Short mmCIF file of C-alpha atoms and ligand atoms in Angstrom, two decimals:
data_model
loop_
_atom_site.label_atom_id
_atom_site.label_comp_id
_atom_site.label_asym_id
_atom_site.label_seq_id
_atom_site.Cartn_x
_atom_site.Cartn_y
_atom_site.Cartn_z
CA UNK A 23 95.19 124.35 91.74
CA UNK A 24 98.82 124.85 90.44
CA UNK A 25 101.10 125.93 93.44
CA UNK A 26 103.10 128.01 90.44
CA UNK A 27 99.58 130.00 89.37
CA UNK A 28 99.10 131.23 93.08
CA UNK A 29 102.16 132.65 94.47
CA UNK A 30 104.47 135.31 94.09
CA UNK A 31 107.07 134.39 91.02
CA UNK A 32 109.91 136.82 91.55
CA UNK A 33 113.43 136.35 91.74
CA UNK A 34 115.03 134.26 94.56
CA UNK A 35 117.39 136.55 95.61
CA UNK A 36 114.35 138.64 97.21
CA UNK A 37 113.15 135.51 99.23
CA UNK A 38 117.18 135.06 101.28
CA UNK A 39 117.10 138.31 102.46
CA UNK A 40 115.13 138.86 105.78
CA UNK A 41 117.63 140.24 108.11
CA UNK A 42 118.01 136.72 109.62
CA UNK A 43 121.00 136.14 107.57
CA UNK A 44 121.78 132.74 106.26
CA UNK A 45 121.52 130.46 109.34
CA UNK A 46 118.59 128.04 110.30
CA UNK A 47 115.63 130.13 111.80
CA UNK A 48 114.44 128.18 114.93
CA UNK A 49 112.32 131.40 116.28
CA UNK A 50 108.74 131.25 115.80
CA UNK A 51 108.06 134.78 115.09
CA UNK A 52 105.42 135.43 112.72
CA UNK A 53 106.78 138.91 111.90
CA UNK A 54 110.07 137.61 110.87
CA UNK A 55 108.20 135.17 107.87
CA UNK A 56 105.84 137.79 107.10
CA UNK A 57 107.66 139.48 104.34
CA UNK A 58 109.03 135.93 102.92
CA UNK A 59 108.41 134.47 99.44
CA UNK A 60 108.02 131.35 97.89
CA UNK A 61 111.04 129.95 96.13
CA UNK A 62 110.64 129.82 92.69
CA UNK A 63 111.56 126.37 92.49
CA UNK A 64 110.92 123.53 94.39
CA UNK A 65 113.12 121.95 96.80
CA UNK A 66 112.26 118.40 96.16
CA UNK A 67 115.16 116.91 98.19
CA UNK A 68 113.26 118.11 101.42
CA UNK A 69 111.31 115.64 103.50
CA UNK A 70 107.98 118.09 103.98
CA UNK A 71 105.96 117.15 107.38
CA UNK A 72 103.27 115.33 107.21
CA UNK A 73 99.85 117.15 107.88
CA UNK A 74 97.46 114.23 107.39
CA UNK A 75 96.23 114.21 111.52
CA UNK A 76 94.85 117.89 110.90
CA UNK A 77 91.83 119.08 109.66
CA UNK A 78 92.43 121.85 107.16
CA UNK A 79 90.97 123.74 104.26
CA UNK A 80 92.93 122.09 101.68
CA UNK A 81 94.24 118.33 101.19
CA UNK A 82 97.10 117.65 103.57
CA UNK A 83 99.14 116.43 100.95
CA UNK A 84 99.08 120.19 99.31
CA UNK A 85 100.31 121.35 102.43
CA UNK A 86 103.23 119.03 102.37
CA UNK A 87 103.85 119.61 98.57
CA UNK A 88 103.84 123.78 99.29
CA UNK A 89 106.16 122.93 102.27
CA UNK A 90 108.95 121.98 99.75
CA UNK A 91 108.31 125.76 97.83
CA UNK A 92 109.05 127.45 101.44
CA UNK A 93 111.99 129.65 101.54
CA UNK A 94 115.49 127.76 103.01
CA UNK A 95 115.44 129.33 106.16
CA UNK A 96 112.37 128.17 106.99
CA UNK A 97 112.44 124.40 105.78
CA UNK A 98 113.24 124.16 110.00
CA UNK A 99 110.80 125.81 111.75
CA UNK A 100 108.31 124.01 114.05
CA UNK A 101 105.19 122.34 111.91
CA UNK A 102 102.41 124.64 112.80
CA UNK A 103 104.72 128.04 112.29
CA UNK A 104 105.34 126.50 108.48
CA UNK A 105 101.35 125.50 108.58
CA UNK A 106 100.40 129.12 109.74
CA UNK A 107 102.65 131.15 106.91
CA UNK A 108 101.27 128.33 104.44
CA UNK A 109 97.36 129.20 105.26
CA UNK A 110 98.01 132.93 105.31
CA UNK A 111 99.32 132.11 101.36
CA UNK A 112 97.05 130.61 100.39
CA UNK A 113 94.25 133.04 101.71
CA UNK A 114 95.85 135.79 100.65
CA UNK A 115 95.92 134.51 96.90
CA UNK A 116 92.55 131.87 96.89
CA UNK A 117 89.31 133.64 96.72
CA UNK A 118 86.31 131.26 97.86
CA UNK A 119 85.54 130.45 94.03
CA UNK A 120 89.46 128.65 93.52
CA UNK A 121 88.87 126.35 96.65
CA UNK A 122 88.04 123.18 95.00
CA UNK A 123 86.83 121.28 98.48
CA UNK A 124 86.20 117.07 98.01
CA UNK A 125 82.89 116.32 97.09
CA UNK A 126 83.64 112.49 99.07
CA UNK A 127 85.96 112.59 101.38
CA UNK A 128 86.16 109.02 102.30
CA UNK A 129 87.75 107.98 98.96
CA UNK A 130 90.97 110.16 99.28
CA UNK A 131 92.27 107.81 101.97
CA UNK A 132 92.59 104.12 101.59
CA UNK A 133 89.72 101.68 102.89
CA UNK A 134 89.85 98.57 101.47
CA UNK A 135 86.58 97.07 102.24
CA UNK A 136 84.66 99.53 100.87
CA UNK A 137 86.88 100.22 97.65
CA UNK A 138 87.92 96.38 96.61
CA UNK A 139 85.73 93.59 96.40
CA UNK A 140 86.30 90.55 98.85
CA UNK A 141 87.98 88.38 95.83
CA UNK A 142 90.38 90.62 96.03
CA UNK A 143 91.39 91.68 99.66
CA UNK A 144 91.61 88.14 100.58
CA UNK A 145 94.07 87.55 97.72
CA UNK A 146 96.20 90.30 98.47
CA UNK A 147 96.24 89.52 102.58
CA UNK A 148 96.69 86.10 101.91
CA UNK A 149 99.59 87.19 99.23
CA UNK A 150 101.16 83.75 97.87
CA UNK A 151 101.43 83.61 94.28
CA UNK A 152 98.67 80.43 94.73
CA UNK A 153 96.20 83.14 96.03
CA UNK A 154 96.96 85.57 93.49
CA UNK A 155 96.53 82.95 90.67
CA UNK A 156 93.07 82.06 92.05
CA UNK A 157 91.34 85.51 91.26
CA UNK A 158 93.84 86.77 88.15
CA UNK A 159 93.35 85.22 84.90
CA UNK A 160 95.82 85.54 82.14
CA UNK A 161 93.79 85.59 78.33
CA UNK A 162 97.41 86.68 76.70
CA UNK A 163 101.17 86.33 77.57
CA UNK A 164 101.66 89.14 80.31
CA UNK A 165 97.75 90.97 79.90
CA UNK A 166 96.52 89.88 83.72
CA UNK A 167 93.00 90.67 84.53
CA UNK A 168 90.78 90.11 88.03
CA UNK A 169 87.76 92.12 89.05
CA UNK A 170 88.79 94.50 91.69
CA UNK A 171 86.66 97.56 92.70
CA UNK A 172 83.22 97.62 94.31
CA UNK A 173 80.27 99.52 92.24
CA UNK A 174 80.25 102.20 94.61
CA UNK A 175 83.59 103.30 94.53
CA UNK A 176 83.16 103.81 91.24
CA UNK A 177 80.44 105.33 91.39
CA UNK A 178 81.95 107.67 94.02
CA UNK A 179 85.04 108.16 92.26
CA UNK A 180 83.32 109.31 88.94
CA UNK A 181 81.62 111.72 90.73
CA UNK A 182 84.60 113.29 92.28
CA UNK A 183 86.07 113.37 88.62
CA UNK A 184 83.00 115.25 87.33
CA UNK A 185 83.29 117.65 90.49
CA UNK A 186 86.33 118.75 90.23
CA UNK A 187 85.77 118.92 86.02
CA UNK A 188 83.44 121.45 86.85
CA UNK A 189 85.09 123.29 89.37
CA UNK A 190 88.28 123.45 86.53
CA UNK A 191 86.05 125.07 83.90
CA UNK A 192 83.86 127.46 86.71
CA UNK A 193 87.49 128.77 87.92
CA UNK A 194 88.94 128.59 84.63
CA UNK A 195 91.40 127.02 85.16
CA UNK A 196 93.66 125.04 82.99
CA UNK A 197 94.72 121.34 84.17
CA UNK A 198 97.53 119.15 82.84
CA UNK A 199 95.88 116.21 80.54
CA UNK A 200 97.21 113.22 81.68
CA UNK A 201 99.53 112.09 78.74
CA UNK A 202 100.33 113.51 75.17
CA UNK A 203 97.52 111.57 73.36
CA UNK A 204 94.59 112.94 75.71
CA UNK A 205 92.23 115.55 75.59
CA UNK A 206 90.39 115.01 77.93
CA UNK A 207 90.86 113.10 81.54
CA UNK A 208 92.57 114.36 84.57
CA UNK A 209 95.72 113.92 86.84
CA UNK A 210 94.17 112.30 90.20
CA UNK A 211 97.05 113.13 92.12
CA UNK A 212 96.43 117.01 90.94
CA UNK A 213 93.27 117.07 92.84
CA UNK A 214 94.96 115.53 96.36
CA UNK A 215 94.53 111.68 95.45
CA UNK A 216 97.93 111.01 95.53
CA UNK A 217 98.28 109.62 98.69
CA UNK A 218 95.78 106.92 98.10
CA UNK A 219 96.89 106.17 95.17
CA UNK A 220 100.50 105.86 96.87
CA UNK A 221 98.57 103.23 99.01
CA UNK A 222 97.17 101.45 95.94
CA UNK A 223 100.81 100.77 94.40
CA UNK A 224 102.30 100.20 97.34
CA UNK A 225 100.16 97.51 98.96
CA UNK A 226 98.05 96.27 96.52
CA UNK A 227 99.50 96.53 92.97
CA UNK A 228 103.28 96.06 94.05
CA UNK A 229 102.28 92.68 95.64
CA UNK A 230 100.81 91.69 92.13
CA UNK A 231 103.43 92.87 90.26
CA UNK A 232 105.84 91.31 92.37
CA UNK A 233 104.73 87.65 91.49
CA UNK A 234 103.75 88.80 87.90
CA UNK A 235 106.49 90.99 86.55
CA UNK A 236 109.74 90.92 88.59
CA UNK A 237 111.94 91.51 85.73
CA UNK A 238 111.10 94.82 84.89
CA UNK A 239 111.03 96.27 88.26
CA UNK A 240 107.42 94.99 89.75
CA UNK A 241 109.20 94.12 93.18
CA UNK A 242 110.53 97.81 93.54
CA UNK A 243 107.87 100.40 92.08
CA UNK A 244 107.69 103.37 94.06
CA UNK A 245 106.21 105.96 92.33
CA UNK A 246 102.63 106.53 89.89
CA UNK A 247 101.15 108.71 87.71
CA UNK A 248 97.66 108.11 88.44
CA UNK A 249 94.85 109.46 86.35
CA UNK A 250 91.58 108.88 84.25
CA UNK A 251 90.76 109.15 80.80
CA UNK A 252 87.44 109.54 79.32
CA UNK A 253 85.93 108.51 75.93
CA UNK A 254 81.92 109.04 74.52
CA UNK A 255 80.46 112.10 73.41
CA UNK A 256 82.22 115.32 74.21
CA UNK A 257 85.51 113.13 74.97
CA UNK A 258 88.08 111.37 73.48
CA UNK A 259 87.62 109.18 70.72
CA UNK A 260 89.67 106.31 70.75
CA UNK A 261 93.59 105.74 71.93
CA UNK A 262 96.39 105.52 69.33
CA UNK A 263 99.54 102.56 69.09
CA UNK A 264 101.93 103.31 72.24
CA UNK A 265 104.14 102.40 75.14
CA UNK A 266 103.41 103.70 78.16
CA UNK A 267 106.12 105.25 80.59
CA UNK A 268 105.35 102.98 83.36
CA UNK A 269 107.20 99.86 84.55
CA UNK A 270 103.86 98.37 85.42
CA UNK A 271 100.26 99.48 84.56
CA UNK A 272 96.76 98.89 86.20
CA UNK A 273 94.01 99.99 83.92
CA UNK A 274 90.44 99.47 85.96
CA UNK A 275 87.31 100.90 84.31
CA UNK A 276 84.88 102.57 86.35
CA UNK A 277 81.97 102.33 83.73
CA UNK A 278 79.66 103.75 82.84
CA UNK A 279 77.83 102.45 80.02
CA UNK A 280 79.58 102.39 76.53
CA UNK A 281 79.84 100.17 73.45
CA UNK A 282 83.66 99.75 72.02
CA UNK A 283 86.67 100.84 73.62
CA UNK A 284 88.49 97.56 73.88
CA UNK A 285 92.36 97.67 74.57
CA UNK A 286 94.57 95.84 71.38
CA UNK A 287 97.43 95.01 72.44
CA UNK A 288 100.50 93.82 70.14
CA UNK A 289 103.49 92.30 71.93
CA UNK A 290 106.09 93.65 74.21
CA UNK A 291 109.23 95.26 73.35
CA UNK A 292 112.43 97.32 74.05
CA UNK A 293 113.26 101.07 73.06
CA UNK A 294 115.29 99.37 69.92
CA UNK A 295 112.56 97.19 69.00
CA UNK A 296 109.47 99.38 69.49
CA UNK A 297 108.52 99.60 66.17
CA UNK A 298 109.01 96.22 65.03
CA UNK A 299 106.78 93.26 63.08
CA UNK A 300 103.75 92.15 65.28
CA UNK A 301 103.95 88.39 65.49
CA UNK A 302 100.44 86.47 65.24
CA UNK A 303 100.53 85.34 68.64
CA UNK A 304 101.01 89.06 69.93
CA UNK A 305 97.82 89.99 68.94
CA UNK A 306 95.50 90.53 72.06
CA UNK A 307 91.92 92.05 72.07
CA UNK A 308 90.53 93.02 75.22
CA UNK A 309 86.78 94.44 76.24
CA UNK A 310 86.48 96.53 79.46
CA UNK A 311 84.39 95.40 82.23
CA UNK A 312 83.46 98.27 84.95
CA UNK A 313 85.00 96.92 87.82
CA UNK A 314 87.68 94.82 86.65
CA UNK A 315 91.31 95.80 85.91
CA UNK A 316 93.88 94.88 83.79
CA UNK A 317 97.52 94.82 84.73
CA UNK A 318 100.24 94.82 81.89
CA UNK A 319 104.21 95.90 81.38
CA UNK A 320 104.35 99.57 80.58
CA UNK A 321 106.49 98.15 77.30
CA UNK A 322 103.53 96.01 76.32
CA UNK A 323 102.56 97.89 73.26
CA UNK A 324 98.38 99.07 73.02
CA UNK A 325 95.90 101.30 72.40
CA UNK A 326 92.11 101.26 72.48
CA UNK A 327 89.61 101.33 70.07
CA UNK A 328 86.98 103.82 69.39
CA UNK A 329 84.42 104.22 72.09
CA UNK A 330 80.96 104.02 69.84
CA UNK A 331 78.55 105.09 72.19
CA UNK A 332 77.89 105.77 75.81
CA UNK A 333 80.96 107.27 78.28
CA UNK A 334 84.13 105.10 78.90
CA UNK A 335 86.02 106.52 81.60
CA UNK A 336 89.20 104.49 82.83
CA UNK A 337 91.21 104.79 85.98
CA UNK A 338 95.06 104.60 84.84
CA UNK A 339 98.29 104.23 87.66
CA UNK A 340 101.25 104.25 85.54
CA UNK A 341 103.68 102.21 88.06
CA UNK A 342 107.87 103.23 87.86
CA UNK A 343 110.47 101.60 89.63
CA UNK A 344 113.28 103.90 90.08
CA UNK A 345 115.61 100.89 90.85
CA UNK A 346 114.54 99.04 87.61
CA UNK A 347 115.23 102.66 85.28
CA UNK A 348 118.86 102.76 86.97
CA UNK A 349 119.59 99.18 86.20
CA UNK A 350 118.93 99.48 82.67
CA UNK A 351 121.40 102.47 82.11
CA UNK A 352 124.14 99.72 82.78
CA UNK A 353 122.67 96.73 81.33
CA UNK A 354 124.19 95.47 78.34
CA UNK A 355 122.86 91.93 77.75
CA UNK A 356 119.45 91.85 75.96
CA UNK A 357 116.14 92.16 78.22
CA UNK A 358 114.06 88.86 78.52
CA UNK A 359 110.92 90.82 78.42
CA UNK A 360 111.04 91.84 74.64
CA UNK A 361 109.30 89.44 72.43
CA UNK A 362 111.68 90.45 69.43
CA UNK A 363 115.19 90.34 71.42
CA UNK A 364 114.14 86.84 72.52
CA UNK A 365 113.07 85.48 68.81
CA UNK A 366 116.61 87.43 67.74
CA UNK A 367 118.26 85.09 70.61
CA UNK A 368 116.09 81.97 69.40
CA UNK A 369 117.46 82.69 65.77
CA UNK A 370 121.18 82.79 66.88
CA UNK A 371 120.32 79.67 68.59
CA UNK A 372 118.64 78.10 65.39
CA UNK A 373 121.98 79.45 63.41
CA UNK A 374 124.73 77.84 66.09
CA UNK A 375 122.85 74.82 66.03
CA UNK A 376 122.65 74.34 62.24
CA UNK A 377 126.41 75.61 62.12
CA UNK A 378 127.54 73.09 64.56
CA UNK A 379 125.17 69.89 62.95
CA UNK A 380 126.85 70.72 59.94
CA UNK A 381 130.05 70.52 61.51
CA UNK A 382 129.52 67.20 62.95
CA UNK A 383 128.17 66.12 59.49
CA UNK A 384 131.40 67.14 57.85
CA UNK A 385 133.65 65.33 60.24
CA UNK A 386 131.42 62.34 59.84
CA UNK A 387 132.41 61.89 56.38
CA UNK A 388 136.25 62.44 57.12
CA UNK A 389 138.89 59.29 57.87
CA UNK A 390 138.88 58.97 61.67
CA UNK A 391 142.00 59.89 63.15
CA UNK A 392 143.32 57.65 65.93
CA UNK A 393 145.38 58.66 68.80
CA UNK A 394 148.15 56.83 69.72
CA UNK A 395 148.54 57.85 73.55
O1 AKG B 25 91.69 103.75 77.15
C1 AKG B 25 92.28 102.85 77.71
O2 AKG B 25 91.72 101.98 78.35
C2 AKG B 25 93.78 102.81 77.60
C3 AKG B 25 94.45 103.96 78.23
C4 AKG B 25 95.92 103.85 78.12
O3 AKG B 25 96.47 102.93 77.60
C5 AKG B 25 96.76 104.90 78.69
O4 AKG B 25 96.23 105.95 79.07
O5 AKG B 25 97.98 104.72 78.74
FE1 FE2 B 26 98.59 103.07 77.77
#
């Protein structure tokens, strides 16, 4: 559910004027909200409440995203006067058929044990770069890859995503796809994931990337774009050359069965060199194993290969670091990450090192000059 398809879009002049004038409202009088609208546009600079302690019809975390659509004079107001105007929204517009509801509740918050397998909770609690190294192997320059999720998480989660699927086409409703280059797939933090997913990056993935990719941000990322994307029969086909907009990116596969699919991937670069010569070492094939993620700079260039047969479907959290974007606005030197800055730097190396041994060479065959002190 879109907040935008469900409330009232009309002009927000008509959502100031309630006879309260301008000032904060601090009254909880229903009768005085009653006749308020939603702002058209969010206000994203407001820090909603957090609703995650109750137990309420929709995912908390749509609750706190409405909060930010609530009309100025009532970004104040005690919690459950906000929370009562919300419901009585969303009732008025939802008929029973638009409530998606969570098929398994238990995987839209975070619990390790049952989502991760042991490998990998002991290497993240134990978090030195030693433990890391023990369960991550790295088959190409900067592709890291450890098995990660339990069976029945996936399991769990591919059911949620073929829930929710259905529910989109029953209410027909149309989703975001999660990137230009997909068909098919879904946003996860659409369908009130996002908070888990926040958990993910935050204490599982940013601890990785940390050790693995501190140049480009992995010590800072604080915000995702988490979602899946599904290949077979009926699905997409295969994943073109690309970048992705992501500091950091975790690609786990939850299964099922399939033949194909594997991720090529060709070298990392800058925005001025993204279209550059592939050197031979670049080249990187890698096959999916359900269960086991792979962890690579957003600028590592990839796609995947045609899934055959069977249904691939991948879980995707596009990592950013806002810190990281910032810094590169006003950085002027070249970035170590990109494979062809760095052979451009090893060539002007190559070039002052020639100039100067030819220097030296040409001196050599001059009459030394003493100096008479
Ligand atoms: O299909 C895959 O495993 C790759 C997906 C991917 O690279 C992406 O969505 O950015
Ligand atoms: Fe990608």
């Amino acid at each position: 559910m879109s907040v935008d398809s469900s409330v009232d879009r009309r002009d927000e002049s008509q959502t100031a004027g309630n006879g309260n004038g301008n000032g904060v409202v601090t009254v909880c009088n229903r009768s005085i909200y009653s006749s308020q609208r939603l702002r058209l546009n969010r206000n994203e600079a407001h820090q909603s409440e957090n609703y995650d302690d109750l137990d309420l019809d929709f995912n908390s975390s749509l609750y706190g995203k409405l909060e930010q659509y609530l009309p100025p004079n009532m970004l104040t107001v005690a919690r459950d006067v906000k929370l009562e105007f919300m419901k009585e929204i969303l009732d008025r517009y939802l008929t029973e058929h638009d409530r998606i509801r969570p098929l398994h509740k238990q995987i839209y918050d975070m619990h390790p044990t049952t989502f991760f397998v042991p490998s990998f909770i002991k290497a993240i609690t134990e978090n030195t770069e030693e433990s890391l190294r023990s369960i991550i192997s790295e088959p190409s320059p900067g592709v890291y890859t450890f098995e990660m999720l339990q069976p029945d998480f996936c399991e769990l989660l591919l059911s949620e995503v073929e829930s929710f699927e259905k529910w989109v086409q029953e209410a027909k409703f149309k989703i975001m796809r999660p990137n230009t280059m997909n068909k098919y797939g879904a946003v996860l933090d659409d369908f009130g994931l996002e908070t888990m997913l926040d958990h993910l990056m935050n204490n599982f993935i940013r601890p990785i990337s940390k050790v693995f990719f501190p140049e480009v941000g992995g010590t800072s990322l604080d915000s995702h774009h988490g979602f899946v994307v599904e290949y077979g029969k009926d699905r997409d086909y295969e994943l073109g050359f690309h970048v992705d907009d992501s500091e950091v990116t975790l690609n786990v596969c939850l299964g099922k069965q399939f033949s194909g699919g594997e991720l090529f991937f060709r070298g990392v670069r800058c925005d001025k060199h993204v279209n550059t010569d592939t050197q031979p070492e670049e080249v990187f094939d890698y096959s999916h194993v359900p269960g086991h993620g792979v962890l690579h700079r957003g600028r590592h260039r990839h796609g995947a290969r045609p899934t055959t047969s069977g249904h691939r479907t991948n879980l995707l959290l596009w990592c950013r670091s806002s810190v990281f974007r910032e810094s590169r606005k006003y950085q002027r030197d070249f970035p170590n990450w990109c494979g062809e800055c760095l052979l451009e730097k090893k060539e002007r190396q190559r070039q002052s090192v020639e100039a100067t041994k030819k220097e030296l060479l040409k001196r050599e065959g001059e009459p030394m000059v003493s100096v008479i002190p």
